[in-house]
Coordinates of C-alpha atoms and ligand atoms in Angstrom, one line a residue:
M1 CA 74.2 87.0 91.2
N2 CA 75.3 84.9 94.2
F3 CA 75.4 86.9 97.4
S4 CA 76.4 85.1 100.6
R5 CA 73.6 83.9 102.8
T6 CA 75.2 85.9 105.7
L7 CA 75.0 89.2 103.8
L8 CA 71.3 88.6 102.8
T9 CA 70.4 87.6 106.4
K10 CA 72.2 90.6 107.9
L11 CA 70.5 92.9 105.4
E12 CA 67.1 91.3 106.2
H13 CA 67.5 92.0 109.9
A14 CA 69.3 95.3 109.7
G15 CA 67.7 98.3 111.4
S16 CA 70.4 100.5 110.2
V17 CA 72.4 100.5 106.9
C18 CA 75.1 102.8 105.7
A19 CA 76.7 103.1 102.3
L20 CA 79.9 104.9 101.6
T21 CA 80.5 105.6 97.9
G22 CA 83.4 106.8 95.8
A23 CA 84.1 107.7 92.2
G24 CA 83.5 104.1 91.0
I25 CA 79.7 104.3 91.5
S26 CA 79.6 107.3 89.0
A27 CA 82.0 105.7 86.5
E28 CA 79.1 104.0 84.7
S29 CA 77.4 107.4 84.3
G30 CA 80.5 108.6 82.5
V31 CA 82.3 110.5 85.3
P32 CA 86.0 109.6 85.2
T33 CA 87.5 108.1 88.4
F34 CA 90.6 109.7 90.0
R35 CA 93.0 106.8 90.1
G36 CA 93.8 104.0 87.7
D37 CA 94.7 103.9 84.1
N38 CA 91.8 106.0 82.9
G39 CA 91.6 108.0 86.1
L40 CA 91.6 111.8 86.1
W41 CA 95.0 111.8 87.7
S42 CA 96.7 109.8 85.0
K43 CA 96.4 113.1 83.1
F44 CA 96.5 115.8 85.8
K45 CA 98.7 115.7 89.0
P46 CA 96.7 116.0 92.2
E47 CA 99.3 118.2 93.8
E48 CA 98.9 120.6 90.9
L49 CA 95.2 120.8 91.2
A50 CA 93.5 119.5 94.3
N51 CA 95.1 121.7 97.0
F52 CA 94.7 125.3 98.1
D53 CA 98.3 126.3 97.3
A54 CA 97.9 125.1 93.8
F55 CA 94.7 127.2 93.5
I56 CA 96.5 130.4 94.8
R57 CA 99.4 129.7 92.5
N58 CA 97.4 129.2 89.4
P59 CA 93.6 129.7 89.9
A60 CA 93.0 129.8 86.2
L61 CA 94.4 126.3 85.7
V62 CA 92.4 124.9 88.6
W63 CA 89.3 126.5 87.3
E64 CA 89.9 125.1 83.9
W65 CA 90.0 121.6 85.5
Y66 CA 86.9 122.2 87.5
S67 CA 85.0 123.8 84.6
Y68 CA 85.7 120.7 82.6
R69 CA 84.5 118.5 85.4
K70 CA 81.4 120.6 86.1
K71 CA 80.4 120.3 82.5
V72 CA 80.9 116.5 82.5
M73 CA 78.9 116.1 85.8
R74 CA 76.1 118.4 84.6
D75 CA 75.7 116.4 81.4
V76 CA 75.5 112.9 83.0
R77 CA 72.7 111.0 84.7
P78 CA 72.4 108.7 87.7
N79 CA 72.9 105.1 86.7
P80 CA 71.3 101.8 88.1
G81 CA 73.8 101.8 90.9
H82 CA 72.6 105.2 92.2
E83 CA 69.0 104.1 91.7
A84 CA 69.5 100.9 93.7
L85 CA 70.6 103.0 96.6
V86 CA 67.5 105.1 96.4
S87 CA 65.5 101.8 96.7
L88 CA 67.6 100.7 99.6
E89 CA 66.9 104.0 101.4
R90 CA 63.2 103.4 101.0
M91 CA 63.4 99.8 102.4
V92 CA 65.5 100.4 105.5
A93 CA 64.3 102.3 108.6
D94 CA 67.7 104.1 109.1
F95 CA 69.7 104.6 106.0
T96 CA 72.6 107.0 105.5
L97 CA 74.4 107.6 102.3
I98 CA 77.9 108.9 102.8
T99 CA 79.6 110.0 99.6
Q100 CA 83.1 111.2 98.7
N101 CA 81.7 112.3 95.4
V102 CA 81.1 115.9 94.5
D103 CA 78.9 115.1 91.5
N104 CA 75.5 115.4 93.2
L105 CA 74.3 112.3 91.4
H106 CA 73.0 110.6 94.6
R107 CA 70.7 113.6 95.3
R108 CA 69.7 113.8 91.7
A109 CA 68.8 110.1 91.8
G110 CA 66.5 110.7 94.8
N111 CA 68.4 109.8 98.0
K112 CA 67.4 112.1 100.8
N113 CA 69.8 111.3 103.7
V114 CA 73.1 112.2 101.9
L115 CA 76.3 113.3 103.7
E116 CA 78.8 114.8 101.3
L117 CA 82.2 114.4 102.8
H118 CA 84.2 116.3 100.1
G119 CA 81.7 119.0 99.2
N120 CA 79.7 119.6 96.0
I121 CA 81.0 120.8 92.7
E122 CA 77.8 122.7 92.0
R123 CA 78.6 125.2 94.9
S124 CA 81.3 127.7 95.1
Y125 CA 82.4 130.3 97.6
C126 CA 84.5 133.4 98.0
I127 CA 87.8 132.8 99.8
D128 CA 87.8 136.3 101.2
C129 CA 84.2 137.0 102.5
G130 CA 83.0 133.4 102.6
R131 CA 79.8 134.1 100.7
F132 CA 78.4 131.3 98.6
V133 CA 78.3 132.1 94.9
H134 CA 75.5 130.3 93.1
D135 CA 75.5 129.4 89.4
V136 CA 79.2 130.1 88.8
V137 CA 79.2 130.0 85.1
I138 CA 81.5 127.5 83.7
A139 CA 84.6 129.6 83.5
E140 CA 86.2 130.2 80.1
K141 CA 89.7 129.1 79.7
G142 CA 92.0 131.5 81.5
R143 CA 89.1 133.2 83.4
V144 CA 88.7 133.1 87.1
P145 CA 85.3 133.9 88.7
A146 CA 85.4 136.8 91.2
C147 CA 83.1 137.6 94.1
E148 CA 80.6 140.2 93.2
H149 CA 80.5 141.5 96.8
C150 CA 84.2 141.9 97.5
G151 CA 86.1 141.0 94.3
G152 CA 87.8 138.0 96.1
L153 CA 88.7 134.8 94.4
V154 CA 85.9 132.3 94.1
R155 CA 86.7 128.6 94.6
P156 CA 84.7 125.4 94.2
D157 CA 83.1 124.2 97.5
V158 CA 85.1 120.9 97.6
V159 CA 87.6 119.6 100.0
W160 CA 91.2 119.6 98.8
F161 CA 94.2 117.7 100.3
G162 CA 95.3 119.2 103.6
E163 CA 91.9 120.7 104.3
F164 CA 89.5 119.6 107.0
L165 CA 86.3 117.8 106.0
P166 CA 83.1 119.6 107.1
Q167 CA 83.2 118.7 110.8
E168 CA 79.5 118.3 111.5
I169 CA 79.0 116.2 108.3
F170 CA 82.0 113.9 109.2
A171 CA 80.7 113.6 112.8
D172 CA 77.3 112.5 111.5
A173 CA 79.0 110.1 109.1
E174 CA 81.0 108.6 112.0
Q175 CA 77.9 108.1 114.0
A176 CA 76.0 106.5 111.1
A177 CA 79.0 104.1 110.6
R178 CA 79.0 103.2 114.3
R179 CA 75.3 102.3 114.4
A180 CA 75.1 100.5 111.0
D181 CA 74.3 96.8 111.1
V182 CA 75.4 96.6 107.5
F183 CA 78.0 98.9 105.9
L184 CA 78.5 98.9 102.1
C185 CA 81.8 100.4 100.8
I186 CA 81.2 101.0 97.1
G187 CA 83.5 102.0 94.3
T188 CA 86.2 103.6 96.3
S189 CA 90.0 102.9 96.3
A190 CA 89.9 103.5 100.0
V191 CA 93.2 105.4 100.1
V192 CA 92.0 108.8 101.0
Y193 CA 91.5 109.5 104.7
P194 CA 89.6 110.2 106.8
A195 CA 86.8 109.0 104.5
A196 CA 88.4 105.5 104.2
S197 CA 88.5 105.2 108.0
L198 CA 84.6 105.1 108.1
S199 CA 84.5 101.4 106.9
L200 CA 87.0 100.5 109.6
I201 CA 85.1 102.4 112.3
A202 CA 81.9 100.5 111.2
K203 CA 83.8 97.2 111.4
E204 CA 85.2 97.9 114.8
A205 CA 81.7 98.8 116.0
G206 CA 80.4 95.4 114.9
S207 CA 78.9 96.2 111.5
Y208 CA 79.0 93.7 108.7
V209 CA 81.1 95.4 106.1
V210 CA 80.8 94.6 102.5
E211 CA 82.9 96.1 99.7
I212 CA 81.6 96.4 96.2
N213 CA 84.3 97.2 93.6
V214 CA 85.6 96.0 90.3
E215 CA 88.9 95.1 92.0
R216 CA 90.2 94.5 95.5
T217 CA 91.6 97.5 97.5
D218 CA 94.1 98.1 100.2
L219 CA 91.3 97.5 102.8
S220 CA 89.7 94.4 101.3
S221 CA 91.3 92.1 103.8
R222 CA 89.8 94.1 106.6
F223 CA 86.2 93.7 105.4
D224 CA 83.8 90.8 105.8
E225 CA 83.2 90.4 102.1
T226 CA 84.3 91.8 98.8
V227 CA 81.8 91.4 96.0
L228 CA 83.7 91.9 92.7
G229 CA 81.8 93.6 89.9
K230 CA 80.4 96.9 88.6
A231 CA 78.3 98.8 91.1
G232 CA 75.6 99.2 88.4
D233 CA 75.2 95.5 88.2
I234 CA 75.8 94.3 91.7
L235 CA 73.6 96.9 93.6
P236 CA 70.4 96.4 91.5
S237 CA 70.9 92.6 91.9
L238 CA 71.4 92.9 95.6
I239 CA 68.2 95.0 95.9
R240 CA 66.2 92.4 93.9
E241 CA 67.4 89.6 96.2
F242 CA 66.8 91.7 99.3
R243 CA 63.3 92.7 98.1
S244 CA 62.3 89.0 97.5
L245 CA 63.4 88.2 101.0
K246 CA 61.2 91.0 102.4
E247 CA 58.2 90.4 100.3
P248 CA 58.2 86.6 99.7
H249 CA 56.1 85.4 96.9
P250 CA 53.2 83.2 97.9
Ligands
LIG1 C1 84.4 100.8 90.5 C2 83.8 100.9 89.2 C3 82.5 100.4 89.0 C4 85.8 101.8 89.1 N1 81.9 99.8 90.0 N2 83.8 100.1 91.4 C5 99.4 109.8 104.9 C6 98.6 108.8 105.4 C7 97.3 109.0 105.6 C8 96.7 110.2 105.3 C9 97.4 111.2 104.8 C10 98.8 111.0 104.6 N3 99.2 112.2 104.1 C11 98.2 113.0 103.9 C12 97.1 112.4 104.4 C13 95.7 113.0 104.4 C14 95.1 113.0 103.1 C15 95.1 111.6 102.5 O1 94.3 110.8 102.7 N4 96.1 111.4 101.6 C16 96.3 110.0 101.0 C17 96.0 110.1 99.5 C18 97.7 109.7 101.3 N5 93.7 113.5 103.3 C19 93.4 114.7 103.4 O2 94.2 115.6 103.2 C20 92.0 115.1 103.8 N6 91.9 116.0 104.9 C21 92.5 115.7 106.1 O3 93.1 114.7 106.3 O4 92.4 116.8 107.0 C22 93.1 116.7 108.1 C23 94.4 117.5 107.9 C24 94.3 118.9 107.9 C25 95.4 119.7 107.7 C26 96.6 119.1 107.5 C27 96.7 117.7 107.4 C28 95.6 116.9 107.6 C29 91.2 115.7 102.7 C30 91.0 114.7 101.5 C31 90.3 115.4 100.4 C32 90.2 114.6 99.1 N7 89.8 115.4 98.1 C33 89.5 114.7 96.8 C34 89.2 115.9 95.8 C35 87.8 116.4 96.0 C36 87.4 117.5 95.1 C37 87.2 117.0 93.7 O5 86.5 116.0 93.3 O6 87.9 117.6 92.9 O7 88.5 113.8 96.9 S1 90.9 113.7 96.2 C38 89.9 112.5 95.5 O8 90.1 111.2 96.2 C39 88.4 112.9 95.7 C40 87.8 111.6 96.1 O9 86.6 111.8 96.8 C41 88.8 110.9 96.8 C42 88.7 109.4 96.9 O10 88.7 108.8 95.7 P1 87.8 107.6 95.3 O11 86.4 108.1 95.3 O12 88.1 106.4 96.1 O13 88.2 107.4 93.7 P2 89.4 106.5 93.1 O14 89.5 106.9 91.7 O15 90.6 106.5 93.9 O16 88.8 105.0 93.2 C43 87.7 104.6 92.3 C44 87.4 103.1 92.7 O17 86.3 102.7 92.0 C45 88.6 102.2 92.4 O18 88.8 101.3 93.5 C46 88.0 101.3 91.2 O19 88.4 100.0 91.2 C47 86.5 101.4 91.5 N8 85.6 101.3 90.3 N9 84.7 101.5 88.3 C48 82.5 99.6 91.2 N10 81.8 100.5 87.8
LIG2 ZN1 83.7 137.9 98.6

């Protein structure tokens, strides 16, 4: 793979690296993306499923969707793209992995410094008393999990449209973006805010911003480089080249 000399040099001298990931990095594990022809939302409308009003209107429908996705995510494994980011974390002094994904695959792969902007599908909480509910069994069709303390409705601990992102996590992500020498924007359509703003914040703060995606996005023209291809091919290859710079063969 031919990476630009600038990217490799920037990476070689970077004290701080940040990666922002989206659904595209998990696509090769078998998790459907949201948008696009085979995206989840070619079959389900976001306004019907990914917002609080929709949940209150029809919790059974929303749980059916999340139960299906919980099952998909439970049964898949991290792919070479996730694994490459684990290697990168081990090679860089200050590495932050910011993800919009709720699938837990970065942690399962072994990344330690992970900031989940949109929550985690493996957790749920009661909308009345706020208690976390662990191990919500995958709800059967038409069944809605109830809180065992107060009987309230239990919802997945994910961020829906119109809801604030977890403020401390977003603040940490913003700081990591600002101090990054190199910022990798991987497998995201970059249309959902405020997550998409992080690449722009990094760019404005002087970071070298590189997008890795199978196609160009609305923000491509704002970045330093777009490397076109699958994250599961590009990232391992980038790590190989980076490693050979750090540990030159005699
Ligand atoms: C590959 C690949 C491979 C494929 N290798 N690449 C107007 C303007 C601006 C903002 C707004 C607006 N109106 C409303 C808003 C705000 C709204 C927003 O951004 N809307 C826009 C869509 C218009 N944002 C919000 O509401 C956020 N909250 C907020 O703003 O709070 C403040 C506020 C409070 C109160 C009132 C108003 C404002 C919250 C956003 C929450 C997003 N939640 C979801 C669902 C999470 C739970 C779940 O998973 O069920 O998060 S939506 C969905 O989109 C999910 C994702 O994390 C997110 C981003 O999607 P992503 O990851 O980019 O996936 P795709 O499918 O879009 O793209 C995949 C990419 O991969 C593609 O580019 C492919 O090409 C690529 N690819 N294979 C490399 N192998
Ligand atoms: Zn409760």
